[in-house]
Amino acid sequence: MPNGDASLTDKIDVTVPSVARMYDYLLDGKDNYPADRSATEELLLTVPSMKVLALNNRQFLRRVVRVLAEEYGIKQFVDHGSGLPTQDNVHEIAQRVHPDARVVYTDIDPIVLAHGRALLEQNENTAVLQADFRDTKSIWESPEVKRLINPDEPVAALFVSVLHCIKDADAPDAVIQRVRDRLRPGSFLVVCQLVSEDPDVRRQVTEFMAQETGDHWGQVRRESDVAHYLRGTELLEPGLVEVSTWQQNSDLALEQPSYEWIEFGGVGRIV
Ligand code: SAM
């Protein structure tokens, strides 16, 4: 491990691919290991569009945070499944607009905590928490959230490219609704996940990822599932879309090589 907290490294099994490190490899990061790289290369043989999809997903996240901070005055973010630090993390974007913006990063993977502490906890307004986003209470009642997030002000709760990491048995809809119940009107839910309308693609990718990650993965779903998670919210324009097209203006989106599976979602305002 190039950097990081030595006390956490013994919790990290680098022989089993991790979603966080595979995603880091797709984003050209350096916090990944041979097992992550070979699983990702194998995945790319089945679904070559994965790399562009990951890069476009990260651009979507950057645009959303900028728009929420600039146009809706959002200064508080809770990022569920934040992934390893990369270029332009949520707090960097938000604090460019509001220097006092506050961000709590959470991820289940200990590597995020190990690497993230140095790069994500850059000031008193950011914190990194190792937590499972299925456990809403442990995140929202954590000392980090209590210290940084004021429940009387609007918050953006981010679930960007993470819900496909949990299974239907883990009730992703209930996870979203529990978080929503904790947020005051004017807050936002940001949700996107891998979807496909082709049952064969859904099955193949789900099986491949379950096998590679020792069953630490969820499932590819359908567009209608994402719509269900955000029901009753006011969707910001242009609604629910393939994420590279969400409020796409100045950023250069890479062209999706194929649409057999896509990252699909949007931003819902709680009314
Ligand atoms: N949200 C970031 C983004 O869009 O750039 C990272 C997305 S990455 C594809 C998925 C992340 O979700 C990984 O870092 C993984 O460790 C994390 N994750 C998976 N299951 C999780 C869970 N149950 N609780 C918290 N984090 C989880």
Coordinates of C-alpha atoms and ligand atoms in Angstrom, one line a residue:
M1 CA 0.0 0.0 0.0
P2 CA 1.6 3.3 -1.1
N3 CA 0.1 5.5 1.6
G4 CA -2.3 5.1 4.4
D5 CA -2.9 4.2 8.0
A6 CA -0.9 1.1 9.0
S7 CA -3.4 0.1 11.7
L8 CA -6.0 -0.4 9.1
T9 CA -4.0 -2.3 6.5
D10 CA -4.4 -5.7 8.3
K11 CA -8.1 -5.4 7.7
I12 CA -7.6 -5.2 3.9
D13 CA -7.5 -8.4 1.9
V14 CA -5.8 -7.4 -1.4
T15 CA -6.2 -10.9 -2.9
V16 CA -10.0 -10.5 -3.3
P17 CA -11.0 -7.8 -5.7
S18 CA -12.8 -4.9 -4.0
V19 CA -15.4 -2.7 -5.7
A20 CA -13.8 0.5 -4.4
R21 CA -10.4 -0.6 -5.8
M22 CA -11.8 -1.8 -9.2
Y23 CA -13.5 1.5 -9.6
D24 CA -10.3 3.3 -8.7
Y25 CA -8.5 1.3 -11.4
L26 CA -11.2 2.3 -14.0
L27 CA -10.7 5.9 -13.0
D28 CA -6.9 5.5 -13.6
G29 CA -6.2 5.8 -9.8
K30 CA -3.3 4.1 -8.1
D31 CA -4.9 2.6 -5.0
N32 CA -5.5 -0.8 -6.5
Y33 CA -3.8 -4.2 -6.6
P34 CA -3.2 -7.1 -9.1
A35 CA -6.4 -8.9 -8.1
D36 CA -8.5 -5.7 -8.7
R37 CA -6.8 -5.0 -12.0
S38 CA -7.2 -8.5 -13.4
A39 CA -10.9 -8.7 -12.4
T40 CA -11.5 -5.4 -14.0
E41 CA -9.7 -6.4 -17.2
E42 CA -11.8 -9.5 -17.3
L43 CA -15.0 -7.5 -16.7
L44 CA -14.0 -5.1 -19.5
L45 CA -13.8 -8.1 -21.9
T46 CA -17.5 -8.8 -21.2
V47 CA -18.6 -5.2 -21.0
P48 CA -16.0 -2.9 -22.6
S49 CA -18.2 0.2 -22.0
M50 CA -17.4 -0.1 -18.2
K51 CA -14.5 2.3 -18.2
V52 CA -16.3 5.1 -20.0
L53 CA -19.3 4.5 -17.8
A54 CA -17.2 4.9 -14.7
L55 CA -15.5 8.1 -15.9
N56 CA -18.9 9.6 -17.0
N57 CA -20.4 8.6 -13.6
R58 CA -17.7 10.5 -11.8
Q59 CA -18.3 13.6 -14.0
F60 CA -22.0 13.3 -13.2
L61 CA -21.2 13.3 -9.4
R62 CA -19.0 16.5 -9.9
R63 CA -21.8 18.3 -11.9
V64 CA -24.4 17.4 -9.4
V65 CA -22.4 18.7 -6.4
R66 CA -21.6 21.9 -8.2
V67 CA -25.2 22.5 -9.3
L68 CA -26.5 21.8 -5.8
A69 CA -24.0 24.1 -4.2
E70 CA -24.2 26.9 -6.7
E71 CA -27.9 26.9 -7.6
Y72 CA -29.6 25.5 -4.6
G73 CA -27.2 26.8 -1.8
I74 CA -26.5 23.3 -0.5
K75 CA -23.7 23.3 2.0
Q76 CA -24.1 19.8 3.6
F77 CA -23.4 16.5 1.9
V78 CA -23.5 12.9 3.2
D79 CA -21.8 10.7 0.6
H80 CA -22.8 7.0 0.9
G81 CA -20.2 4.7 -0.6
S82 CA -17.9 7.5 -1.5
G83 CA -15.1 5.4 -2.9
L84 CA -11.4 6.1 -2.8
P85 CA -10.2 9.7 -3.0
T86 CA -9.8 10.8 -6.6
Q87 CA -9.6 14.1 -8.4
D88 CA -12.2 16.7 -7.4
N89 CA -13.8 15.0 -4.4
V90 CA -17.1 16.2 -3.1
H91 CA -15.7 18.6 -0.5
E92 CA -13.3 20.2 -3.0
I93 CA -16.2 21.0 -5.4
A94 CA -18.6 22.2 -2.6
Q95 CA -16.0 24.3 -0.8
R96 CA -15.1 26.1 -4.0
V97 CA -18.6 27.4 -3.9
H98 CA -19.1 27.6 -0.1
P99 CA -15.8 27.5 1.8
D100 CA -17.8 26.4 4.9
A101 CA -19.5 23.5 3.2
R102 CA -19.5 20.3 5.2
V103 CA -19.1 16.7 3.9
V104 CA -19.2 13.3 5.6
Y105 CA -17.8 10.5 3.5
T106 CA -18.8 7.0 4.3
D107 CA -17.8 3.7 2.7
I108 CA -17.8 0.0 3.8
D109 CA -14.4 -0.7 2.5
P110 CA -11.6 -0.1 5.1
I111 CA -9.3 1.0 2.3
V112 CA -11.3 4.1 1.9
L113 CA -10.8 5.0 5.5
A114 CA -7.1 4.1 5.3
H115 CA -6.4 6.2 2.2
G116 CA -9.2 8.7 2.7
R117 CA -8.2 10.1 6.1
A118 CA -5.3 12.0 4.6
L119 CA -7.0 13.2 1.5
L120 CA -10.6 13.6 2.4
E121 CA -10.3 14.8 6.0
Q122 CA -8.6 17.9 4.8
N123 CA -10.2 20.4 7.1
E124 CA -12.5 20.6 10.1
N125 CA -15.5 20.5 7.8
T126 CA -14.9 17.0 6.4
A127 CA -14.9 13.5 8.0
V128 CA -14.6 9.9 6.7
L129 CA -16.5 7.1 8.3
Q130 CA -16.2 3.4 7.7
A131 CA -19.9 2.3 7.6
D132 CA -22.3 0.1 5.7
F133 CA -24.9 2.4 4.1
R134 CA -27.6 -0.2 4.8
D135 CA -27.2 0.7 8.5
T136 CA -28.8 4.2 8.3
K137 CA -28.7 4.7 12.0
S138 CA -25.0 4.1 12.4
I139 CA -24.2 6.8 9.8
W140 CA -26.8 9.4 10.7
E141 CA -26.4 9.1 14.4
S142 CA -22.6 8.9 14.2
P143 CA -20.5 11.5 16.0
E144 CA -19.2 12.7 12.6
V145 CA -22.7 13.4 11.2
K146 CA -23.8 14.9 14.5
R147 CA -20.8 17.3 14.4
L148 CA -21.0 18.3 10.8
I149 CA -24.6 18.0 9.6
N150 CA -27.2 20.4 10.9
P151 CA -30.6 18.7 10.5
D152 CA -32.4 22.0 10.4
E153 CA -30.7 22.9 7.1
P154 CA -31.1 21.1 3.8
V155 CA -28.7 18.2 3.1
A156 CA -27.8 16.4 -0.1
A157 CA -27.6 12.6 0.5
L158 CA -25.6 11.0 -2.2
F159 CA -26.0 7.4 -3.4
V160 CA -24.0 7.6 -6.5
S161 CA -23.2 4.3 -8.2
V162 CA -23.7 2.3 -5.0
L163 CA -27.1 0.7 -4.9
H164 CA -26.1 -2.0 -7.3
C165 CA -23.6 -3.1 -4.6
I166 CA -26.5 -4.3 -2.5
K167 CA -29.1 -7.0 -3.2
D168 CA -32.8 -6.7 -3.3
A169 CA -32.9 -8.7 -0.1
D170 CA -31.1 -5.7 1.5
A171 CA -34.1 -3.6 0.6
P172 CA -32.5 -0.7 -1.3
D173 CA -35.8 1.2 -1.4
A174 CA -36.1 1.0 2.4
V175 CA -32.6 2.4 2.7
I176 CA -33.4 5.4 0.6
Q177 CA -36.7 6.0 2.3
R178 CA -35.1 5.8 5.8
V179 CA -32.6 8.5 4.8
R180 CA -35.3 10.6 3.2
D181 CA -37.3 10.5 6.5
R182 CA -34.4 12.1 8.2
L183 CA -34.1 15.0 5.8
R184 CA -36.1 18.3 5.9
P185 CA -37.8 19.6 2.8
G186 CA -35.5 21.4 0.4
S187 CA -33.0 18.5 0.9
F188 CA -31.9 16.4 -2.0
L189 CA -31.5 12.7 -2.8
V190 CA -29.0 11.9 -5.5
V191 CA -29.4 8.3 -6.8
C192 CA -27.9 6.4 -9.7
Q193 CA -27.1 2.8 -10.3
L194 CA -26.2 0.3 -13.0
V195 CA -29.3 -0.7 -15.0
S196 CA -30.1 -2.7 -18.1
E197 CA -33.3 -3.4 -19.8
D198 CA -31.8 -6.7 -21.1
P199 CA -32.4 -9.6 -18.7
D200 CA -29.4 -11.5 -20.0
V201 CA -27.1 -8.5 -19.4
R202 CA -28.5 -8.1 -15.9
R203 CA -27.9 -11.7 -15.1
Q204 CA -24.4 -12.0 -16.6
V205 CA -23.0 -8.9 -15.0
T206 CA -24.6 -9.7 -11.6
E207 CA -23.2 -13.2 -11.6
F208 CA -19.8 -12.1 -12.8
M209 CA -19.4 -9.4 -10.1
A210 CA -20.8 -11.7 -7.3
Q211 CA -18.2 -14.3 -8.3
E212 CA -15.3 -11.9 -8.5
T213 CA -16.0 -10.1 -5.3
G214 CA -16.8 -13.2 -3.1
D215 CA -20.5 -12.2 -3.3
H216 CA -19.9 -8.7 -2.1
W217 CA -22.1 -7.2 -4.7
G218 CA -25.7 -6.6 -5.4
Q219 CA -27.5 -6.5 -8.8
V220 CA -28.0 -4.7 -12.0
R221 CA -31.6 -3.4 -12.0
R222 CA -34.0 -1.6 -14.3
E223 CA -34.7 2.1 -14.9
S224 CA -38.1 1.7 -13.2
D225 CA -36.4 0.6 -9.9
V226 CA -34.5 3.9 -9.8
A227 CA -37.7 5.8 -10.5
H228 CA -39.3 4.0 -7.7
Y229 CA -36.6 5.0 -5.2
L230 CA -37.1 8.7 -6.0
R231 CA -40.9 8.6 -6.2
G232 CA -42.6 11.7 -4.7
T233 CA -39.5 13.9 -5.0
E234 CA -39.3 16.8 -7.4
L235 CA -36.8 15.7 -10.0
L236 CA -34.4 18.4 -11.2
E237 CA -34.1 18.7 -14.9
P238 CA -33.8 16.6 -17.0
G239 CA -35.3 14.0 -14.7
L240 CA -33.9 10.4 -14.7
V241 CA -31.4 9.8 -17.5
E242 CA -28.3 8.0 -18.5
V243 CA -26.0 10.1 -16.2
S244 CA -23.6 11.4 -18.8
T245 CA -26.5 13.4 -20.2
W246 CA -27.6 14.9 -16.8
Q247 CA -27.3 18.7 -17.1
Q248 CA -24.4 18.2 -19.5
N249 CA -23.1 21.5 -20.8
S250 CA -19.5 22.6 -20.5
D251 CA -18.0 19.3 -19.3
L252 CA -16.8 17.0 -22.1
A253 CA -18.7 13.7 -21.7
L254 CA -17.1 10.7 -23.3
E255 CA -19.3 8.9 -25.7
Q256 CA -20.9 5.8 -24.3
P257 CA -19.6 2.9 -26.5
S258 CA -22.8 1.0 -25.9
Y259 CA -26.1 1.2 -24.1
E260 CA -26.6 -2.4 -23.1
W261 CA -26.2 -1.3 -19.6
I262 CA -25.9 2.2 -18.2
E263 CA -25.5 4.2 -15.1
F264 CA -29.0 5.7 -14.7
G265 CA -30.4 8.2 -12.2
G266 CA -30.9 11.8 -11.2
V267 CA -31.6 14.2 -8.4
G268 CA -34.8 14.5 -6.4
R269 CA -35.7 17.4 -4.2
I270 CA -37.6 16.5 -1.1
V271 CA -40.8 18.6 -0.9
Ligands
SAM1 N1 -19.9 7.0 -5.1 C1 -18.6 7.0 -5.7 C2 -18.6 7.5 -7.1 O1 -19.7 7.5 -7.7 O2 -17.6 8.0 -7.6 C3 -17.9 5.6 -5.7 C4 -18.8 4.5 -6.4 S1 -18.0 2.9 -6.4 C5 -18.6 2.2 -7.9 C6 -19.0 2.0 -5.2 C7 -18.5 2.2 -3.7 O3 -19.6 1.8 -2.8 C8 -17.3 1.5 -3.4 O4 -16.3 2.4 -2.8 C9 -17.7 0.4 -2.3 O5 -16.8 0.1 -1.4 C10 -18.9 1.1 -1.7 N2 -19.9 0.2 -1.1 C11 -20.4 -0.9 -1.6 N3 -21.3 -1.5 -0.7 C12 -21.4 -0.6 0.3 C13 -22.1 -0.6 1.5 N4 -23.0 -1.6 1.8 N5 -22.0 0.4 2.4 C14 -21.1 1.4 2.1 N6 -20.4 1.5 1.0 C15 -20.5 0.5 0.1

